[in-house]
Structure formats: structure tokens, C-alpha cells
CSV table of C-alpha atoms and ligand atoms in Angstrom, one decimal:
chain,number,residue,atom,x,y,z
A,16,UNK,CA,45.6,-23.2,-4.6
A,17,UNK,CA,42.7,-23.6,-2.4
A,18,UNK,CA,39.9,-25.9,-4.0
A,19,UNK,CA,36.2,-25.1,-3.7
A,20,UNK,CA,33.3,-27.2,-4.5
A,21,UNK,CA,29.8,-25.5,-5.0
A,22,UNK,CA,26.4,-27.1,-5.4
A,23,UNK,CA,23.8,-24.9,-7.0
A,24,UNK,CA,26.6,-23.2,-9.3
A,25,UNK,CA,24.1,-22.0,-12.0
A,26,UNK,CA,22.0,-20.1,-9.3
A,27,UNK,CA,22.4,-16.6,-8.4
A,28,UNK,CA,24.4,-17.2,-5.3
A,29,UNK,CA,26.5,-20.0,-7.2
A,30,UNK,CA,27.5,-17.5,-9.7
A,31,UNK,CA,28.5,-14.9,-7.4
A,32,UNK,CA,30.4,-17.0,-5.2
A,33,UNK,CA,32.3,-18.7,-8.0
A,34,UNK,CA,33.5,-15.2,-9.0
A,35,UNK,CA,34.5,-14.2,-5.8
A,36,UNK,CA,36.5,-17.3,-5.0
A,37,UNK,CA,38.2,-17.2,-8.4
A,38,UNK,CA,39.2,-13.6,-7.5
A,39,UNK,CA,40.7,-15.2,-4.3
A,40,UNK,CA,42.8,-17.5,-6.2
A,41,UNK,CA,40.6,-20.6,-5.7
A,42,UNK,CA,40.2,-23.5,-8.0
A,43,UNK,CA,36.4,-23.4,-8.3
A,44,UNK,CA,34.5,-26.7,-9.3
A,45,UNK,CA,30.8,-26.6,-9.7
A,46,UNK,CA,28.4,-29.5,-9.2
A,47,UNK,CA,26.3,-30.0,-12.4
A,48,UNK,CA,23.3,-32.2,-12.5
A,49,UNK,CA,21.6,-34.1,-15.3
A,50,UNK,CA,22.9,-34.5,-18.9
A,51,UNK,CA,23.7,-31.5,-21.0
A,52,UNK,CA,22.6,-29.0,-18.5
A,53,UNK,CA,21.7,-25.8,-20.7
A,54,UNK,CA,22.3,-23.3,-17.8
A,55,UNK,CA,25.7,-24.9,-17.1
A,56,UNK,CA,26.7,-24.3,-20.6
A,57,UNK,CA,25.7,-20.8,-20.6
A,58,UNK,CA,27.5,-20.2,-17.4
A,59,UNK,CA,30.7,-21.8,-18.6
A,60,UNK,CA,30.7,-19.4,-21.3
A,61,UNK,CA,30.5,-16.4,-19.0
A,62,UNK,CA,33.0,-18.2,-16.4
A,63,UNK,CA,35.4,-20.4,-18.3
A,64,UNK,CA,37.4,-20.9,-15.1
A,65,UNK,CA,34.8,-23.2,-13.3
A,66,UNK,CA,35.5,-26.9,-13.6
A,67,UNK,CA,32.1,-28.8,-14.0
A,68,UNK,CA,31.8,-32.0,-12.0
A,69,UNK,CA,28.8,-34.3,-12.3
A,70,UNK,CA,26.6,-34.9,-9.3
A,71,UNK,CA,23.1,-34.7,-7.8
A,72,UNK,CA,22.0,-33.9,-4.1
A,73,UNK,CA,19.5,-36.7,-4.5
A,74,UNK,CA,22.1,-39.3,-5.0
A,75,UNK,CA,24.7,-40.2,-2.3
A,76,UNK,CA,27.2,-42.2,-4.6
A,77,UNK,CA,27.6,-39.2,-6.9
A,78,UNK,CA,28.4,-36.8,-4.0
A,79,UNK,CA,30.9,-39.3,-2.6
A,80,UNK,CA,32.8,-39.8,-6.2
A,81,UNK,CA,32.6,-35.9,-6.7
A,82,UNK,CA,34.4,-35.2,-3.4
A,83,UNK,CA,36.8,-38.0,-4.0
A,84,UNK,CA,37.7,-36.7,-7.5
A,85,UNK,CA,37.8,-32.9,-6.3
A,86,UNK,CA,39.2,-33.3,-2.8
A,87,UNK,CA,38.1,-29.7,-2.0
A,88,UNK,CA,39.2,-27.6,0.9
A,89,UNK,CA,35.7,-25.9,1.2
A,90,UNK,CA,32.4,-27.3,0.1
A,91,UNK,CA,29.5,-24.8,-0.3
A,92,UNK,CA,26.1,-26.4,-0.4
A,93,UNK,CA,23.9,-23.7,-2.3
A,94,UNK,CA,21.9,-26.4,-4.3
A,95,UNK,CA,18.1,-26.5,-3.5
A,96,UNK,CA,14.8,-26.2,-4.8
A,97,UNK,CA,14.7,-22.6,-3.7
A,98,UNK,CA,11.5,-21.2,-4.9
A,99,UNK,CA,9.0,-21.3,-1.9
A,100,UNK,CA,5.8,-21.2,-4.0
A,101,UNK,CA,7.1,-24.3,-6.0
A,102,UNK,CA,7.6,-26.1,-2.6
A,103,UNK,CA,3.8,-26.2,-2.0
A,104,UNK,CA,3.3,-28.1,-5.3
A,105,UNK,CA,6.4,-30.3,-5.2
A,106,UNK,CA,6.8,-30.8,-1.5
A,107,UNK,CA,8.3,-34.3,-1.7
A,108,UNK,CA,11.0,-33.3,-4.0
A,109,UNK,CA,11.8,-30.1,-2.0
A,110,UNK,CA,12.2,-32.3,1.2
A,111,UNK,CA,14.4,-34.6,-1.0
A,112,UNK,CA,16.7,-32.3,-2.4
A,113,UNK,CA,16.6,-29.1,0.1
A,114,UNK,CA,16.3,-31.2,3.3
A,115,UNK,CA,17.9,-34.7,2.8
A,116,UNK,CA,20.3,-33.6,0.3
A,117,UNK,CA,22.2,-31.7,3.2
A,118,UNK,CA,22.2,-35.0,5.0
A,119,UNK,CA,23.7,-36.6,2.0
A,120,UNK,CA,26.2,-34.1,1.6
A,121,UNK,CA,27.4,-34.5,5.2
A,122,UNK,CA,27.6,-38.3,4.9
A,123,UNK,CA,29.8,-37.9,1.8
A,124,UNK,CA,32.0,-35.5,3.8
A,125,UNK,CA,32.2,-38.1,6.7
A,126,UNK,CA,33.2,-40.7,4.1
A,127,UNK,CA,35.6,-38.8,2.1
A,128,UNK,CA,36.3,-36.1,4.7
A,129,UNK,CA,39.9,-34.7,4.1
A,130,UNK,CA,42.5,-35.2,6.7
A,131,UNK,CA,42.5,-34.7,10.4
A,132,UNK,CA,44.9,-31.6,10.2
A,133,UNK,CA,42.9,-30.5,7.0
A,134,UNK,CA,39.3,-31.4,7.3
A,135,UNK,CA,37.0,-30.4,4.4
A,136,UNK,CA,35.0,-27.4,5.7
A,137,UNK,CA,31.2,-27.3,4.8
A,138,UNK,CA,28.9,-24.3,4.4
A,139,UNK,CA,25.2,-25.0,4.5
A,140,UNK,CA,22.9,-22.5,2.9
A,141,UNK,CA,20.3,-22.1,5.7
A,142,UNK,CA,17.3,-19.5,5.4
A,143,UNK,CA,15.4,-16.9,7.0
A,144,UNK,CA,12.4,-18.8,5.8
A,145,UNK,CA,12.9,-21.2,9.0
A,146,UNK,CA,11.7,-18.3,11.1
A,147,UNK,CA,8.4,-18.2,9.4
A,148,UNK,CA,5.7,-17.0,11.5
A,149,UNK,CA,8.3,-15.1,13.6
A,150,UNK,CA,8.4,-15.7,17.4
A,151,UNK,CA,10.6,-12.4,17.9
A,152,UNK,CA,11.7,-9.4,16.1
A,153,UNK,CA,14.5,-9.0,14.9
A,154,UNK,CA,15.4,-12.6,14.3
A,155,UNK,CA,18.8,-13.7,15.6
A,156,UNK,CA,20.8,-17.0,15.6
A,157,UNK,CA,18.8,-17.8,18.8
A,158,UNK,CA,15.2,-17.1,17.4
A,159,UNK,CA,13.1,-20.4,17.5
A,160,UNK,CA,12.0,-21.7,14.1
A,161,UNK,CA,8.5,-22.0,12.8
A,162,UNK,CA,8.6,-22.6,9.2
A,163,UNK,CA,5.6,-22.0,6.9
A,164,UNK,CA,6.1,-23.8,3.7
A,165,UNK,CA,7.6,-27.1,2.6
A,166,UNK,CA,10.7,-25.2,1.7
A,167,UNK,CA,11.0,-23.7,5.1
A,168,UNK,CA,10.6,-27.2,6.9
A,169,UNK,CA,13.2,-28.8,4.7
A,170,UNK,CA,15.5,-26.0,5.4
A,171,UNK,CA,15.0,-26.5,9.2
A,172,UNK,CA,16.1,-29.8,8.6
A,173,UNK,CA,19.2,-29.1,6.8
A,174,UNK,CA,20.0,-26.5,9.4
A,175,UNK,CA,19.6,-28.9,12.2
A,176,UNK,CA,21.4,-31.8,10.7
A,177,UNK,CA,24.4,-29.6,9.9
A,178,UNK,CA,24.4,-28.5,13.6
A,179,UNK,CA,23.9,-32.3,14.7
A,180,UNK,CA,26.9,-33.3,12.5
A,181,UNK,CA,29.2,-30.8,13.8
A,182,UNK,CA,28.3,-31.8,17.3
A,183,UNK,CA,28.2,-35.5,16.8
A,184,UNK,CA,31.2,-35.9,14.6
A,185,UNK,CA,33.2,-32.8,14.9
A,186,UNK,CA,32.8,-31.7,11.3
A,187,UNK,CA,33.8,-28.2,10.3
A,188,UNK,CA,30.3,-27.3,9.4
A,189,UNK,CA,28.6,-23.7,9.5
A,190,UNK,CA,25.1,-22.6,8.6
A,191,UNK,CA,24.5,-19.1,7.2
A,192,UNK,CA,20.9,-18.1,7.9
A,193,UNK,CA,20.7,-15.6,5.1
A,194,UNK,CA,17.9,-13.4,4.6
A,195,UNK,CA,16.4,-12.5,1.1
A,196,UNK,CA,19.4,-11.2,-1.2
A,197,UNK,CA,19.0,-10.2,-4.8
A,198,UNK,CA,20.6,-8.6,-7.7
A,199,UNK,CA,20.4,-8.6,-11.4
A,200,UNK,CA,21.3,-12.4,-11.5
A,201,UNK,CA,18.1,-13.2,-9.6
A,202,UNK,CA,15.6,-15.5,-11.3
A,203,UNK,CA,12.4,-13.9,-12.8
A,204,UNK,CA,10.3,-15.9,-10.6
A,205,UNK,CA,11.4,-14.2,-7.3
A,206,UNK,CA,9.5,-11.0,-6.5
A,207,UNK,CA,12.4,-8.5,-6.7
A,208,UNK,CA,13.4,-9.5,-10.2
A,209,UNK,CA,9.8,-10.0,-11.4
A,210,UNK,CA,9.0,-6.4,-10.6
A,211,UNK,CA,12.2,-4.7,-11.7
A,212,UNK,CA,12.0,-6.7,-14.9
A,213,UNK,CA,8.3,-5.9,-15.4
A,214,UNK,CA,8.8,-2.1,-14.6
A,215,UNK,CA,11.7,-2.0,-17.1
A,216,UNK,CA,9.4,-3.6,-19.8
A,217,UNK,CA,6.5,-1.2,-19.0
A,218,UNK,CA,8.6,1.7,-19.2
A,219,UNK,CA,9.9,0.6,-22.7
A,220,UNK,CA,6.3,-0.1,-23.8
A,221,UNK,CA,6.9,-3.9,-24.1
A,222,UNK,CA,4.6,-4.8,-21.3
A,223,UNK,CA,1.3,-3.3,-20.0
A,224,UNK,CA,0.8,-4.6,-16.5
A,225,UNK,CA,2.6,-6.2,-13.5
A,226,UNK,CA,0.3,-8.9,-11.9
A,227,UNK,CA,1.0,-9.6,-8.2
A,228,UNK,CA,0.2,-11.5,-4.9
A,229,UNK,CA,0.4,-9.8,-1.5
A,230,UNK,CA,1.8,-6.2,-1.5
A,231,UNK,CA,1.9,-6.4,2.4
A,232,UNK,CA,4.7,-9.0,3.1
A,233,UNK,CA,7.8,-7.4,4.5
A,234,UNK,CA,11.3,-8.8,3.8
A,235,UNK,CA,15.0,-7.9,4.8
A,236,UNK,CA,16.4,-7.5,1.3
A,237,UNK,CA,20.1,-7.3,0.6
A,238,UNK,CA,22.6,-7.6,-2.2
A,239,UNK,CA,23.7,-11.3,-3.2
A,240,UNK,CA,27.2,-10.0,-4.1
A,241,UNK,CA,27.6,-8.9,-0.3
A,242,UNK,CA,26.1,-12.0,1.0
A,243,UNK,CA,28.5,-14.7,-0.6
A,244,UNK,CA,31.5,-12.7,0.8
A,245,UNK,CA,29.9,-13.7,4.4
A,246,UNK,CA,29.6,-17.5,3.3
A,247,UNK,CA,33.4,-17.5,2.8
A,248,UNK,CA,34.2,-15.5,5.7
A,249,UNK,CA,32.3,-18.1,8.0
A,250,UNK,CA,34.7,-20.9,6.6
A,251,UNK,CA,37.9,-18.9,7.4
A,252,UNK,CA,37.2,-18.8,11.3
A,253,UNK,CA,39.0,-21.0,13.8
A,254,UNK,CA,35.8,-22.5,15.1
A,255,UNK,CA,32.7,-23.5,13.0
A,256,UNK,CA,29.4,-21.6,14.0
A,257,UNK,CA,26.1,-20.4,12.6
A,258,UNK,CA,25.4,-16.7,11.5
A,259,UNK,CA,22.5,-14.4,10.6
A,260,UNK,CA,23.4,-12.5,7.3
A,261,UNK,CA,20.9,-9.6,6.8
A,262,UNK,CA,20.7,-5.7,6.6
A,263,UNK,CA,18.6,-5.0,9.8
A,264,UNK,CA,16.2,-3.2,7.8
A,265,UNK,CA,12.7,-4.3,6.2
A,266,UNK,CA,10.4,-3.1,3.5
A,267,UNK,CA,7.1,-4.3,2.2
A,268,UNK,CA,6.7,-5.6,-1.3
A,269,UNK,CA,4.7,-2.4,-1.9
A,270,UNK,CA,7.8,-0.2,-1.1
A,271,UNK,CA,9.8,-2.4,-3.7
A,272,UNK,CA,7.0,-1.7,-6.3
A,273,UNK,CA,6.9,2.0,-5.5
A,274,UNK,CA,10.5,2.2,-5.6
A,275,UNK,CA,11.2,0.4,-8.9
A,276,UNK,CA,8.4,2.3,-10.6
A,277,UNK,CA,9.9,5.6,-9.3
A,278,UNK,CA,13.3,4.6,-10.7
A,279,UNK,CA,11.8,5.1,-14.5
A,280,UNK,CA,10.0,8.1,-13.4
A,281,UNK,CA,6.3,6.4,-13.0
A,282,UNK,CA,4.5,7.9,-9.9
A,283,UNK,CA,1.0,6.6,-10.5
A,284,UNK,CA,2.2,2.8,-10.2
A,285,UNK,CA,-1.1,1.7,-9.2
A,286,UNK,CA,-2.6,2.1,-12.9
A,287,UNK,CA,-0.1,-0.8,-13.7
A,288,UNK,CA,-0.4,-3.2,-10.9
A,289,UNK,CA,-3.1,-5.8,-10.9
A,290,UNK,CA,-3.8,-8.4,-8.0
A,291,UNK,CA,-4.2,-12.0,-9.0
A,292,UNK,CA,-4.8,-14.7,-6.1
A,293,UNK,CA,-2.7,-17.5,-7.8
A,294,UNK,CA,0.4,-15.6,-6.6
A,295,UNK,CA,-0.9,-16.1,-3.0
A,296,UNK,CA,0.9,-18.8,-0.9
A,297,UNK,CA,-1.2,-21.4,1.5
A,298,UNK,CA,0.8,-19.9,4.3
A,299,UNK,CA,2.6,-16.7,4.2
A,300,UNK,CA,5.6,-15.2,6.0
A,301,UNK,CA,4.4,-11.7,6.8
A,302,UNK,CA,7.6,-10.2,8.2
A,303,UNK,CA,11.3,-10.8,8.4
A,304,UNK,CA,14.1,-8.6,9.8
A,305,UNK,CA,17.4,-10.1,10.7
A,306,UNK,CA,19.8,-9.0,13.3
A,307,UNK,CA,23.3,-9.4,11.8
A,308,UNK,CA,25.2,-8.1,15.0
A,309,UNK,CA,27.1,-11.5,15.4
A,310,UNK,CA,28.3,-11.6,11.8
A,311,UNK,CA,29.4,-7.9,12.2
A,312,UNK,CA,31.4,-8.4,15.5
A,313,UNK,CA,32.7,-12.0,14.8
A,314,UNK,CA,33.4,-11.9,11.1
A,315,UNK,CA,33.6,-8.3,10.6
A,316,UNK,CA,30.8,-8.5,7.8
A,317,UNK,CA,28.9,-5.6,6.7
A,318,UNK,CA,26.4,-5.2,3.8
A,319,UNK,CA,27.6,-2.5,1.4
A,320,UNK,CA,24.5,-2.1,-0.9
A,321,UNK,CA,21.3,-0.7,0.6
A,322,UNK,CA,17.7,-1.3,-0.6
A,323,UNK,CA,17.5,1.8,-2.9
A,324,UNK,CA,20.9,1.2,-4.6
A,325,UNK,CA,19.9,-2.4,-4.9
A,326,UNK,CA,16.6,-1.7,-6.8
A,327,UNK,CA,18.1,1.0,-8.9
A,328,UNK,CA,20.8,-1.4,-9.8
A,329,UNK,CA,18.3,-4.2,-10.9
A,330,UNK,CA,16.0,-1.9,-12.7
A,331,UNK,CA,18.9,-0.3,-14.6
A,332,UNK,CA,20.1,-3.8,-15.5
A,333,UNK,CA,16.7,-4.8,-16.5
A,334,UNK,CA,16.3,-1.6,-18.8
A,335,UNK,CA,19.6,-2.4,-20.6
A,336,UNK,CA,18.7,-6.0,-21.1
A,337,UNK,CA,15.1,-5.6,-22.2
A,338,UNK,CA,16.1,-2.8,-24.6
A,339,UNK,CA,18.8,-4.7,-26.1
A,340,UNK,CA,16.5,-7.7,-26.5
A,341,UNK,CA,13.9,-5.6,-28.2
A,342,UNK,CA,16.6,-3.9,-30.5
A,343,UNK,CA,17.8,-7.4,-31.6
A,344,UNK,CA,14.2,-8.5,-32.3
A,345,UNK,CA,13.7,-5.3,-34.5
A,346,UNK,CA,16.9,-6.0,-36.4
A,347,UNK,CA,16.0,-9.7,-37.1
A,348,UNK,CA,12.3,-8.9,-38.0
B,24,LIG,P1,10.9,-15.6,-0.5
B,24,LIG,O1,11.1,-14.8,-2.0
B,24,LIG,O2,9.5,-16.5,-0.6
B,24,LIG,O3,10.9,-14.6,0.6
B,24,LIG,O4,11.9,-16.5,-0.4
B,24,LIG,P2,10.1,-14.4,-3.1
B,24,LIG,O5,10.8,-13.2,-3.7
B,24,LIG,O6,9.5,-15.5,-3.9
B,24,LIG,O7,9.0,-13.6,-2.4
B,24,LIG,C1,9.0,-12.6,-1.4
B,24,LIG,C2,7.5,-12.1,-0.9
B,24,LIG,O8,6.8,-11.6,-2.0
B,24,LIG,C3,5.5,-11.9,-2.1
B,24,LIG,N1,4.9,-11.9,-3.4
B,24,LIG,C4,5.4,-12.5,-4.5
B,24,LIG,N2,6.4,-13.3,-4.8
B,24,LIG,C5,6.6,-13.8,-6.1
B,24,LIG,N3,7.6,-14.5,-6.1
B,24,LIG,N4,5.9,-13.3,-7.0
B,24,LIG,C6,4.9,-12.6,-6.8
B,24,LIG,O9,4.1,-12.3,-7.9
B,24,LIG,C7,4.6,-12.1,-5.7
B,24,LIG,N5,3.5,-11.4,-5.0
B,24,LIG,C8,3.8,-11.0,-3.8
B,24,LIG,C9,5.5,-13.4,-1.7
B,24,LIG,O10,4.3,-13.9,-1.3
B,24,LIG,C10,6.6,-13.2,-0.5
B,24,LIG,O11,6.0,-12.8,0.6
B,24,LIG,C11,13.3,-16.1,-0.9
B,24,LIG,C12,14.0,-17.3,-1.7
B,24,LIG,O12,15.1,-17.0,-2.4
B,24,LIG,C13,14.5,-18.4,-0.8
B,24,LIG,O13,15.1,-19.5,-1.5
B,24,LIG,C14,15.2,-18.0,0.5
B,24,LIG,O14,15.7,-18.9,1.3
B,24,LIG,C15,14.5,-16.8,1.1
B,24,LIG,O15,14.3,-15.8,0.1
B,24,LIG,C16,15.5,-16.1,2.0
């Protein structure tokens, strides 16, 4: 059985990828940081097939030990400080984990590496946030970077060092430049899930308002389940390369809010939405739209879930989740 080693296993993409690779017959190892990690315990109940391995992107010896122990065929580096807003208040931590963490993983691969005939293959989770203040629209693999946050800057370093190690040492290393990808497993701090969860709670009478930052920013939103397949496809090619993964469509945060409210039959959404400048960022990324032509032509990858279906899926999930929680609370009261 092939072996996959995933960092960021407890995040949205880690969970989708673990499920996907397991269904393909992989042994799935997930890197766990810290002691007694509560998110890992919860994940192991849902996916007992995952084999946890201790390690931290901020600690090179732990990465070397993890790779020596697992001897993976494929390494997926999804671990990061991934919330852009947090990167403004913890920029040094973000640089260390999201940026230098990639360098540590690449060094660990150089040290442990696999065999010449069967080198460990590396996937780096690059991000559309690297395009930031976009130089052209839509964005492709050739579009220059202009990051707008400490997170974006750290991702640019991670991306460039991955390319550099591929060119310098011949590592099989790919970067997937993934545009925003969402789903019911998305954390509540990200805008799609914040909105779908609040809309579900408002329609159930559990919450009265949705407090937001800008409604004008535009994103190319796809479904996380589709995007993890692209990660795997990249590592199955003869030659390593970098790919933009996106839908090729863009929507504003306002479109997202309108669509989520309409899913529960509320048309006068403005009654429920309040602006709070605390959700504004020191520098914003105004418009992202990706061109996934290379992924379509070389990998045969296509997104399957469109924007309306994605938002509907998330609102319906949150309605079921929040009504079950409310029902439990009523029974226990
Ligand atoms: P983003 O995702 O920064 O694009 O990065 P996020 O969902 O946090 O923000 C999207 C846009 O919505 C605006 N916004 C708000 N955002 C949040 N979180 N909360 C609010 O209340 C709110 N109001 C408006 C934001 O300003 C922004 O313009 C995501 C992350 O998953 C990254 O890790 C990943 O690399 C990129 O997507 C691709």
C-alpha cells in the first residue's frame, strides 16, 4: 500500500484528503503537534484509519524523525497558520510556520528522502493570496505575486522555496496554487462558513444578526472535496510542476450573503447584516479569479460543485447541525 504523510491533518483539507487517499487504498499518516491535541482526538473518532505521528513544522528534528518513521511515498504539506486576519496580529508565528515550515519540510526530505528510484513526492499548499493586489485577471501560474498580508508573504516564500528545491536538488516537489475552497468542514472564522452558520442560526431563531467586514471583496470559491483530488493528481504526473486550482468564476462577499439568506427563504437580508470595522484588514485582496486551464489540460481536473450548490450544501449542513444542537440543549435543560 502506498503511504501518505499529511501535515495539517485536522484542518478542512487534511480531513478531505485523508478520506480521499484512504478510499484510494493509501496508508494515511497525519502529523499531530502538541500534547493531547483535542482536534486530533475528535478526528480519530471520525476517521480511525489515520495513523497519528508526532511532529511540528517549527521543529526540524521532529520532521526528520517523522519521515524516517513513516517512509512515506507522498507528503502533503497542508499545515499552516491559515487565517489571513490572524497573520496580521501574529506575523512572526505565521512566517515561521507557514513560510519557514516549508523549508524545514524540504530539508527533512533532502535528509531522509526515499530512494533514487522512488523519491518521496512533495505537495506544497500554495495559495491565491500570493497574487494579492492582482497584476492581471484572471490569474495563472505565470501571474506575478503581490501579497497583501503576512500570510500571503509567507506563502510566497513557501512557494518559491519549493520551486527552488525542485530546481536545485531535483526533488519531486509540486505547488498547488489553490483559490478559496470551502465546505461544511470549513472553520467558523472563514467568511463562507461564518455566513452559512449565522444564516442557519438566524432562520432557526437562535441568532439575530450577522456582523461583517467588507461585502465588496470578490473570491473564486470552489468545493474543498474537489480541490484535494487535484493535490493527489499533481503527485501522479511524470514530472513535477505547479498548477492553479480554481473554478474560473468570481463572486462578491455580498453575493455569498444574498445566496445564503435566499437558501432559507429570507429576501430582506439587509435587516440582519451589520457592518463592524473590526473585521476589516489593514490591506485587502479585492478580486481573485483563477484560470485553471493548465490543470484541466495536463491533469484532467475539473471542479464538480458550482457556487450555488456549494452554498446550499453548507447552509443545509449548518441547519441540520444547529437544530440538532438546539434540540440536545432543550432535552438537557
Ligand atoms: P481569505 O478567506 O482571506 O480569502 O483566505 P476569508 O474567508 O477569511 O475571507 C474572504 C473575504 O471575506 C472578507 N470578509 C470577511 N472575512 C472573514 N473571515 N470574516 C468576516 O467577518 C468578513 N467580512 C468580510 C475578507 O476581508 C476577505 O476579503 C482563505 C484562507 O483559507 C487562506 O488560508 C487561503 O490561502 C485562501 O483562502 C485561498
